[in-house]
PDB file of C-alpha atoms and ligand atoms in Angstrom:
ATOM      1  CA  MET B   1       5.175 -11.003  24.130  1.00  0.00           C
ATOM      2  CA  GLU B   2       5.077 -11.082  27.784  1.00  0.00           C
ATOM      3  CA  ILE B   3       4.714  -7.802  29.248  1.00  0.00           C
ATOM      4  CA  LYS B   4       5.400  -7.587  33.072  1.00  0.00           C
ATOM      5  CA  SER B   5       3.099  -4.574  35.003  1.00  0.00           C
ATOM      6  CA  LYS B   6       4.074  -2.001  37.407  1.00  0.00           C
ATOM      7  CA  ALA B   7       1.019   0.512  38.057  1.00  0.00           C
ATOM      8  CA  CYS B   8       2.912   3.824  37.680  1.00  0.00           C
ATOM      9  CA  ASN B   9       2.270   6.588  40.696  1.00  0.00           C
ATOM     10  CA  HIS B  10      -1.405   8.252  39.736  1.00  0.00           C
ATOM     11  CA  GLY B  11       1.041  11.498  40.192  1.00  0.00           C
ATOM     12  CA  ASN B  12       2.778  10.527  37.205  1.00  0.00           C
ATOM     13  CA  TYR B  13      -0.446  10.409  34.504  1.00  0.00           C
ATOM     14  CA  GLY B  14      -3.804  12.038  32.740  1.00  0.00           C
ATOM     15  CA  GLY B  15      -7.262  10.795  32.245  1.00  0.00           C
ATOM     16  CA  THR B  16      -8.339   8.176  29.836  1.00  0.00           C
ATOM     17  CA  LEU B  17      -6.641   7.435  26.708  1.00  0.00           C
ATOM     18  CA  LYS B  18      -9.396   6.828  24.215  1.00  0.00           C
ATOM     19  CA  ASN B  19      -8.246   7.294  20.553  1.00  0.00           C
ATOM     20  CA  VAL B  20      -4.837   5.794  19.982  1.00  0.00           C
ATOM     21  CA  GLN B  21      -3.352   7.080  16.985  1.00  0.00           C
ATOM     22  CA  TYR B  22       0.571   7.530  17.340  1.00  0.00           C
ATOM     23  CA  ILE B  23       2.946   5.577  19.004  1.00  0.00           C
ATOM     24  CA  VAL B  24       5.599   7.918  20.577  1.00  0.00           C
ATOM     25  CA  VAL B  25       9.188   5.793  20.872  1.00  0.00           C
ATOM     26  CA  HIS B  26      11.870   7.591  23.642  1.00  0.00           C
ATOM     27  CA  TRP B  27      15.465   6.222  25.392  1.00  0.00           C
ATOM     28  CA  THR B  28      15.400   6.881  29.048  1.00  0.00           C
ATOM     29  CA  SER B  29      19.153   8.509  28.521  1.00  0.00           C
ATOM     30  CA  ASN B  30      20.172   6.957  31.952  1.00  0.00           C
ATOM     31  CA  GLN B  31      22.924   4.922  32.080  1.00  0.00           C
ATOM     32  CA  GLY B  32      22.677   1.311  32.978  1.00  0.00           C
ATOM     33  CA  ASP B  33      18.695   1.477  33.560  1.00  0.00           C
ATOM     34  CA  THR B  34      16.652  -1.734  33.008  1.00  0.00           C
ATOM     35  CA  ALA B  35      13.184  -1.783  32.241  1.00  0.00           C
ATOM     36  CA  LYS B  36      12.602  -2.638  36.132  1.00  0.00           C
ATOM     37  CA  ASN B  37      14.203  -0.263  37.674  1.00  0.00           C
ATOM     38  CA  ASN B  38      11.926   2.606  35.696  1.00  0.00           C
ATOM     39  CA  ALA B  39       8.893   0.712  36.572  1.00  0.00           C
ATOM     40  CA  ASP B  40       9.582   0.565  40.207  1.00  0.00           C
ATOM     41  CA  TYR B  41      11.125   4.453  40.161  1.00  0.00           C
ATOM     42  CA  PHE B  42       7.501   5.162  38.463  1.00  0.00           C
ATOM     43  CA  ALA B  43       5.565   3.533  40.486  1.00  0.00           C
ATOM     44  CA  ARG B  44       7.506   5.103  43.669  1.00  0.00           C
ATOM     45  CA  GLU B  45       8.134   8.352  42.903  1.00  0.00           C
ATOM     46  CA  VAL B  46       5.898  11.285  41.973  1.00  0.00           C
ATOM     47  CA  VAL B  47       7.891  12.971  38.814  1.00  0.00           C
ATOM     48  CA  LYS B  48       5.084  14.427  36.521  1.00  0.00           C
ATOM     49  CA  ALA B  49       6.360  12.748  33.822  1.00  0.00           C
ATOM     50  CA  SER B  50       5.956   8.644  32.622  1.00  0.00           C
ATOM     51  CA  ALA B  51       5.604   6.251  30.110  1.00  0.00           C
ATOM     52  CA  HIS B  52       3.512   3.195  28.949  1.00  0.00           C
ATOM     53  CA  TYR B  53       6.214   0.568  28.417  1.00  0.00           C
ATOM     54  CA  PHE B  54       9.929   0.350  28.925  1.00  0.00           C
ATOM     55  CA  VAL B  55      11.851  -1.938  27.141  1.00  0.00           C
ATOM     56  CA  ASP B  56      15.228  -3.661  28.014  1.00  0.00           C
ATOM     57  CA  GLU B  57      17.337  -6.487  26.505  1.00  0.00           C
ATOM     58  CA  ASN B  58      15.531  -8.830  28.360  1.00  0.00           C
ATOM     59  CA  GLU B  59      11.696  -7.521  29.676  1.00  0.00           C
ATOM     60  CA  VAL B  60       8.981  -5.267  28.825  1.00  0.00           C
ATOM     61  CA  TRP B  61       7.474  -3.486  32.079  1.00  0.00           C
ATOM     62  CA  ASN B  62       4.455  -1.521  31.309  1.00  0.00           C
ATOM     63  CA  SER B  63       3.623   1.329  34.189  1.00  0.00           C
ATOM     64  CA  VAL B  64       0.917   4.021  32.849  1.00  0.00           C
ATOM     65  CA  PRO B  65      -1.977   1.553  32.253  1.00  0.00           C
ATOM     66  CA  PRO B  66      -2.787   1.192  28.720  1.00  0.00           C
ATOM     67  CA  ASP B  67      -6.090   3.452  28.885  1.00  0.00           C
ATOM     68  CA  ARG B  68      -4.923   6.269  30.390  1.00  0.00           C
ATOM     69  CA  GLN B  69      -3.002   9.253  29.070  1.00  0.00           C
ATOM     70  CA  ALA B  70       1.001   8.991  29.990  1.00  0.00           C
ATOM     71  CA  TRP B  71       3.067  12.357  30.039  1.00  0.00           C
ATOM     72  CA  HIS B  72       5.720  11.590  27.815  1.00  0.00           C
ATOM     73  CA  VAL B  73       5.521  13.838  25.241  1.00  0.00           C
ATOM     74  CA  GLY B  74       4.276  17.090  26.716  1.00  0.00           C
ATOM     75  CA  ALA B  75       5.972  20.489  25.746  1.00  0.00           C
ATOM     76  CA  LYS B  76       5.308  24.378  25.417  1.00  0.00           C
ATOM     77  CA  ARG B  77       5.648  24.317  21.961  1.00  0.00           C
ATOM     78  CA  TYR B  78       5.429  21.451  19.050  1.00  0.00           C
ATOM     79  CA  VAL B  79       7.048  20.570  16.041  1.00  0.00           C
ATOM     80  CA  HIS B  80       4.475  17.855  14.977  1.00  0.00           C
ATOM     81  CA  PRO B  81       0.518  19.019  13.890  1.00  0.00           C
ATOM     82  CA  THR B  82      -0.898  16.720  15.941  1.00  0.00           C
ATOM     83  CA  CYS B  83       0.755  13.558  18.138  1.00  0.00           C
ATOM     84  CA  ARG B  84      -0.306  14.852  21.754  1.00  0.00           C
ATOM     85  CA  ASN B  85      -0.212  12.599  25.292  1.00  0.00           C
ATOM     86  CA  SER B  86      -3.780  12.567  24.396  1.00  0.00           C
ATOM     87  CA  ASN B  87      -3.741  10.598  21.646  1.00  0.00           C
ATOM     88  CA  SER B  88      -0.151   8.196  21.511  1.00  0.00           C
ATOM     89  CA  ILE B  89       1.139   5.436  23.473  1.00  0.00           C
ATOM     90  CA  GLY B  90       4.917   6.481  24.903  1.00  0.00           C
ATOM     91  CA  VAL B  91       7.898   3.688  24.672  1.00  0.00           C
ATOM     92  CA  GLU B  92      10.765   4.024  26.425  1.00  0.00           C
ATOM     93  CA  MET B  93      14.325   2.130  25.542  1.00  0.00           C
ATOM     94  CA  CYS B  94      16.220   1.650  28.596  1.00  0.00           C
ATOM     95  CA  LEU B  95      20.132   1.561  28.066  1.00  0.00           C
ATOM     96  CA  THR B  96      21.198  -1.138  30.116  1.00  0.00           C
ATOM     97  CA  GLY B  97      24.644  -0.827  29.775  1.00  0.00           C
ATOM     98  CA  LYS B  98      27.953   1.325  30.371  1.00  0.00           C
ATOM     99  CA  GLY B  99      28.007   4.642  27.989  1.00  0.00           C
ATOM    100  CA  TYR B 100      24.925   6.099  26.049  1.00  0.00           C
ATOM    101  CA  VAL B 101      23.945   3.583  23.778  1.00  0.00           C
ATOM    102  CA  LEU B 102      21.178   1.277  22.639  1.00  0.00           C
ATOM    103  CA  ARG B 103      21.948  -2.243  22.885  1.00  0.00           C
ATOM    104  CA  ARG B 104      20.786  -4.054  19.964  1.00  0.00           C
ATOM    105  CA  GLY B 105      18.699  -6.466  21.933  1.00  0.00           C
ATOM    106  CA  THR B 106      16.802  -3.550  23.222  1.00  0.00           C
ATOM    107  CA  ILE B 107      16.065  -2.100  19.834  1.00  0.00           C
ATOM    108  CA  GLU B 108      14.730  -5.570  18.625  1.00  0.00           C
ATOM    109  CA  ARG B 109      12.475  -5.601  21.313  1.00  0.00           C
ATOM    110  CA  THR B 110      10.939  -2.288  21.229  1.00  0.00           C
ATOM    111  CA  VAL B 111      10.481  -3.274  17.652  1.00  0.00           C
ATOM    112  CA  THR B 112       8.577  -6.360  18.506  1.00  0.00           C
ATOM    113  CA  LEU B 113       6.324  -4.100  20.798  1.00  0.00           C
ATOM    114  CA  VAL B 114       5.620  -1.680  18.711  1.00  0.00           C
ATOM    115  CA  ARG B 115       4.534  -4.293  15.768  1.00  0.00           C
ATOM    116  CA  GLU B 116       2.279  -5.675  18.548  1.00  0.00           C
ATOM    117  CA  LEU B 117       0.693  -1.609  19.537  1.00  0.00           C
ATOM    118  CA  MET B 118       0.732  -0.844  16.196  1.00  0.00           C
ATOM    119  CA  ALA B 119      -1.590  -4.167  15.422  1.00  0.00           C
ATOM    120  CA  ARG B 120      -3.272  -3.250  19.000  1.00  0.00           C
ATOM    121  CA  TYR B 121      -4.566   0.147  18.032  1.00  0.00           C
ATOM    122  CA  GLY B 122      -4.575  -0.039  14.159  1.00  0.00           C
ATOM    123  CA  VAL B 123      -1.697   2.865  14.111  1.00  0.00           C
ATOM    124  CA  PRO B 124      -0.013   3.012  10.582  1.00  0.00           C
ATOM    125  CA  ILE B 125       3.759   2.971  10.091  1.00  0.00           C
ATOM    126  CA  GLN B 126       4.134   6.440   9.394  1.00  0.00           C
ATOM    127  CA  ASN B 127       2.209   7.529  13.198  1.00  0.00           C
ATOM    128  CA  VAL B 128       5.509   5.854  14.782  1.00  0.00           C
ATOM    129  CA  VAL B 129       7.496   8.463  15.427  1.00  0.00           C
ATOM    130  CA  ARG B 130      10.364   9.906  17.539  1.00  0.00           C
ATOM    131  CA  HIS B 131       9.903  12.254  20.570  1.00  0.00           C
ATOM    132  CA  TYR B 132      12.173  14.492  18.141  1.00  0.00           C
ATOM    133  CA  ASP B 133       9.396  14.284  15.755  1.00  0.00           C
ATOM    134  CA  VAL B 134       6.755  15.644  18.517  1.00  0.00           C
ATOM    135  CA  THR B 135       8.750  18.421  19.965  1.00  0.00           C
ATOM    136  CA  GLY B 136      12.133  18.384  18.573  1.00  0.00           C
ATOM    137  CA  LYS B 137      13.731  17.390  21.868  1.00  0.00           C
ATOM    138  CA  ASP B 138      16.714  15.069  21.018  1.00  0.00           C
ATOM    139  CA  CYS B 139      15.189  12.090  21.747  1.00  0.00           C
ATOM    140  CA  PRO B 140      15.805   8.722  21.197  1.00  0.00           C
ATOM    141  CA  ALA B 141      19.356  10.821  20.763  1.00  0.00           C
ATOM    142  CA  PRO B 142      20.937   7.753  18.384  1.00  0.00           C
ATOM    143  CA  PHE B 143      18.144   7.720  16.258  1.00  0.00           C
ATOM    144  CA  VAL B 144      18.344  11.306  16.138  1.00  0.00           C
ATOM    145  CA  GLU B 145      22.257  11.924  15.435  1.00  0.00           C
ATOM    146  CA  GLN B 146      22.432   8.634  13.543  1.00  0.00           C
ATOM    147  CA  SER B 147      19.086   8.909  11.279  1.00  0.00           C
ATOM    148  CA  SER B 148      19.935   5.418   9.252  1.00  0.00           C
ATOM    149  CA  LEU B 149      19.031   4.056  12.682  1.00  0.00           C
ATOM    150  CA  TRP B 150      15.980   5.388  12.550  1.00  0.00           C
ATOM    151  CA  ASP B 151      14.848   4.188   9.133  1.00  0.00           C
ATOM    152  CA  ASP B 152      16.302   1.052   9.996  1.00  0.00           C
ATOM    153  CA  PHE B 153      13.747   0.540  12.857  1.00  0.00           C
ATOM    154  CA  LYS B 154      11.121   1.978  10.532  1.00  0.00           C
ATOM    155  CA  ALA B 155      12.275  -1.173   8.092  1.00  0.00           C
ATOM    156  CA  ALA B 156      12.076  -3.447  10.814  1.00  0.00           C
ATOM    157  CA  LEU B 157       8.124  -2.367  11.508  1.00  0.00           C
ATOM    158  CA  ALA B 158       7.582  -2.819   7.841  1.00  0.00           C
ATOM    159  CA  ALA B 159       8.930  -6.337   7.386  1.00  0.00           C
ATOM    160  CA  GLU B 160       6.514  -8.841   6.335  1.00  0.00           C
ATOM    161  CA  PRO B 161       7.396 -12.412   7.852  1.00  0.00           C
ATOM    162  CA  GLU B 162       8.482 -14.042   4.851  1.00  0.00           C
ATOM    163  CA  GLU B 163       5.846 -16.327   3.218  1.00  0.00           C
ATOM    164  CA  GLU B 164       8.101 -19.640   2.085  1.00  0.00           C
ATOM    165  CA  MET B 165       7.270 -20.352  -1.597  1.00  0.00           C
ATOM    166  CA  ARG B 166       5.453 -23.986  -2.135  1.00  0.00           C
ATOM    167  CA  TYR B 167       5.399 -25.422  -5.572  1.00  0.00           C
ATOM    168  CA  LYS B 168       2.163 -27.944  -5.649  1.00  0.00           C
ATOM    169  CA  TYR B 169       3.128 -29.496  -9.067  1.00  0.00           C
ATOM    170  CA  TYR B 170       6.360 -31.239 -10.839  1.00  0.00           C
ATOM    171  CA  ASP B 171       5.135 -28.565 -14.009  1.00  0.00           C
ATOM    172  CA  ASP B 172       5.370 -25.409 -11.787  1.00  0.00           C
ATOM    173  CA  MET B 173       8.917 -26.156 -10.274  1.00  0.00           C
ATOM    174  CA  PRO B 174      11.794 -24.201 -11.625  1.00  0.00           C
ATOM    175  CA  ASP B 175      13.819 -25.626 -14.114  1.00  0.00           C
ATOM    176  CA  TRP B 176      16.781 -26.093 -12.049  1.00  0.00           C
ATOM    177  CA  ALA B 177      15.240 -28.605  -9.759  1.00  0.00           C
ATOM    178  CA  LYS B 178      13.101 -30.721 -11.872  1.00  0.00           C
ATOM    179  CA  PRO B 179      15.770 -33.129 -13.251  1.00  0.00           C
ATOM    180  CA  THR B 180      16.329 -33.711  -9.652  1.00  0.00           C
ATOM    181  CA  ILE B 181      12.555 -33.680  -8.700  1.00  0.00           C
ATOM    182  CA  SER B 182      12.253 -36.059 -12.251  1.00  0.00           C
ATOM    183  CA  LYS B 183      14.074 -38.596 -10.811  1.00  0.00           C
ATOM    184  CA  LEU B 184      13.607 -38.842  -6.914  1.00  0.00           C
ATOM    185  CA  VAL B 185       9.685 -39.558  -8.868  1.00  0.00           C
ATOM    186  CA  LYS B 186      10.878 -42.127 -11.097  1.00  0.00           C
ATOM    187  CA  GLN B 187      12.620 -43.535  -8.549  1.00  0.00           C
ATOM    188  CA  GLY B 188       9.867 -43.645  -5.809  1.00  0.00           C
ATOM    189  CA  CYS B 189      11.459 -41.493  -3.615  1.00  0.00           C
ATOM    190  CA  LEU B 190       9.263 -39.039  -3.951  1.00  0.00           C
ATOM    191  CA  GLN B 191       5.524 -39.867  -4.212  1.00  0.00           C
ATOM    192  CA  GLY B 192       3.726 -36.679  -2.821  1.00  0.00           C
ATOM    193  CA  GLU B 193       0.217 -36.695  -2.026  1.00  0.00           C
ATOM    194  CA  GLY B 194      -1.396 -38.215  -5.002  1.00  0.00           C
ATOM    195  CA  ASP B 195      -2.985 -37.102  -8.265  1.00  0.00           C
ATOM    196  CA  GLY B 196       0.489 -35.565  -9.146  1.00  0.00           C
ATOM    197  CA  VAL B 197       0.415 -33.325  -6.288  1.00  0.00           C
ATOM    198  CA  LEU B 198       3.937 -32.993  -4.645  1.00  0.00           C
ATOM    199  CA  ASN B 199       3.549 -29.792  -3.035  1.00  0.00           C
ATOM    200  CA  LEU B 200       7.722 -29.287  -1.879  1.00  0.00           C
ATOM    201  CA  SER B 201       8.550 -25.865  -0.374  1.00  0.00           C
ATOM    202  CA  GLU B 202      10.965 -24.034  -2.201  1.00  0.00           C
ATOM    203  CA  ASP B 203      13.971 -25.065   0.268  1.00  0.00           C
ATOM    204  CA  ALA B 204      13.081 -28.839   0.598  1.00  0.00           C
ATOM    205  CA  LEU B 205      13.474 -28.111  -3.254  1.00  0.00           C
ATOM    206  CA  LYS B 206      16.948 -26.753  -2.812  1.00  0.00           C
ATOM    207  CA  ILE B 207      17.952 -29.405  -0.322  1.00  0.00           C
ATOM    208  CA  PHE B 208      17.526 -32.241  -3.209  1.00  0.00           C
ATOM    209  CA  VAL B 209      19.184 -30.425  -5.533  1.00  0.00           C
ATOM    210  CA  VAL B 210      22.233 -30.285  -3.496  1.00  0.00           C
ATOM    211  CA  ASN B 211      22.053 -33.675  -2.302  1.00  0.00           C
ATOM    212  CA  ASP B 212      21.512 -34.900  -6.244  1.00  0.00           C
ATOM    213  CA  ARG B 213      24.782 -32.626  -7.037  1.00  0.00           C
ATOM    214  CA  ALA B 214      26.381 -34.454  -4.003  1.00  0.00           C
ATOM    215  CA  GLY B 215      25.625 -37.961  -5.967  1.00  0.00           C
ATOM    216  CA  LEU B 216      23.198 -39.158  -3.143  1.00  0.00           C
ATOM    217  CA  TYR B 217      20.473 -39.935  -5.691  1.00  0.00           C
ATOM    218  CA  GLY B 218      22.559 -42.017  -8.205  1.00  0.00           C
TER     219      GLY B 218
HETATM  220 ZN1   ZN A 301      11.468  11.083  25.185  1.00  0.00          ZN
END
């Protein structure tokens, strides 16, 4: 995905980040903010806090360099035994609109980013956590107060892109498709790739069968 970048002010982040084991999801809890607003703000101001990425429904901005420690989960007391600033990437979701709500597009874009980060650093899904899971802070509040939203987020991270079922030979095809395919082969409409190889997707079979039922093939 496209990621824009504006270097965070040096006063807001720490030393080298060597061993990324966790990805921590936050929200900014700032009404009406955007990813770019935050990148600009953390570049300009010294606030002793930061994150690696800011996400809204339109863009992703990188702030703290990915090889440096952002200050996003520092605390006096931790709930999580091992997740710290020194071994995690911080991702902030922005609120964009009015009210304390996360927009669907922001959540979806965050899923895409986190999936990329999981792949880049080899972070397993159980190590994608909320700020809440690390320190007990109510962040991201919607994912804490309505835990089904967090479950949905994790499910979206885990979802494999569906691989389309393909049928190489007539004999392997489902019974509901065989009469139609047999008819099309006999009519010479379906010629396949030679040696009896038809190699049709399941979607193609469905379309042929619907067309057949509609009388398109006589
Ligand atoms: Zn947070």
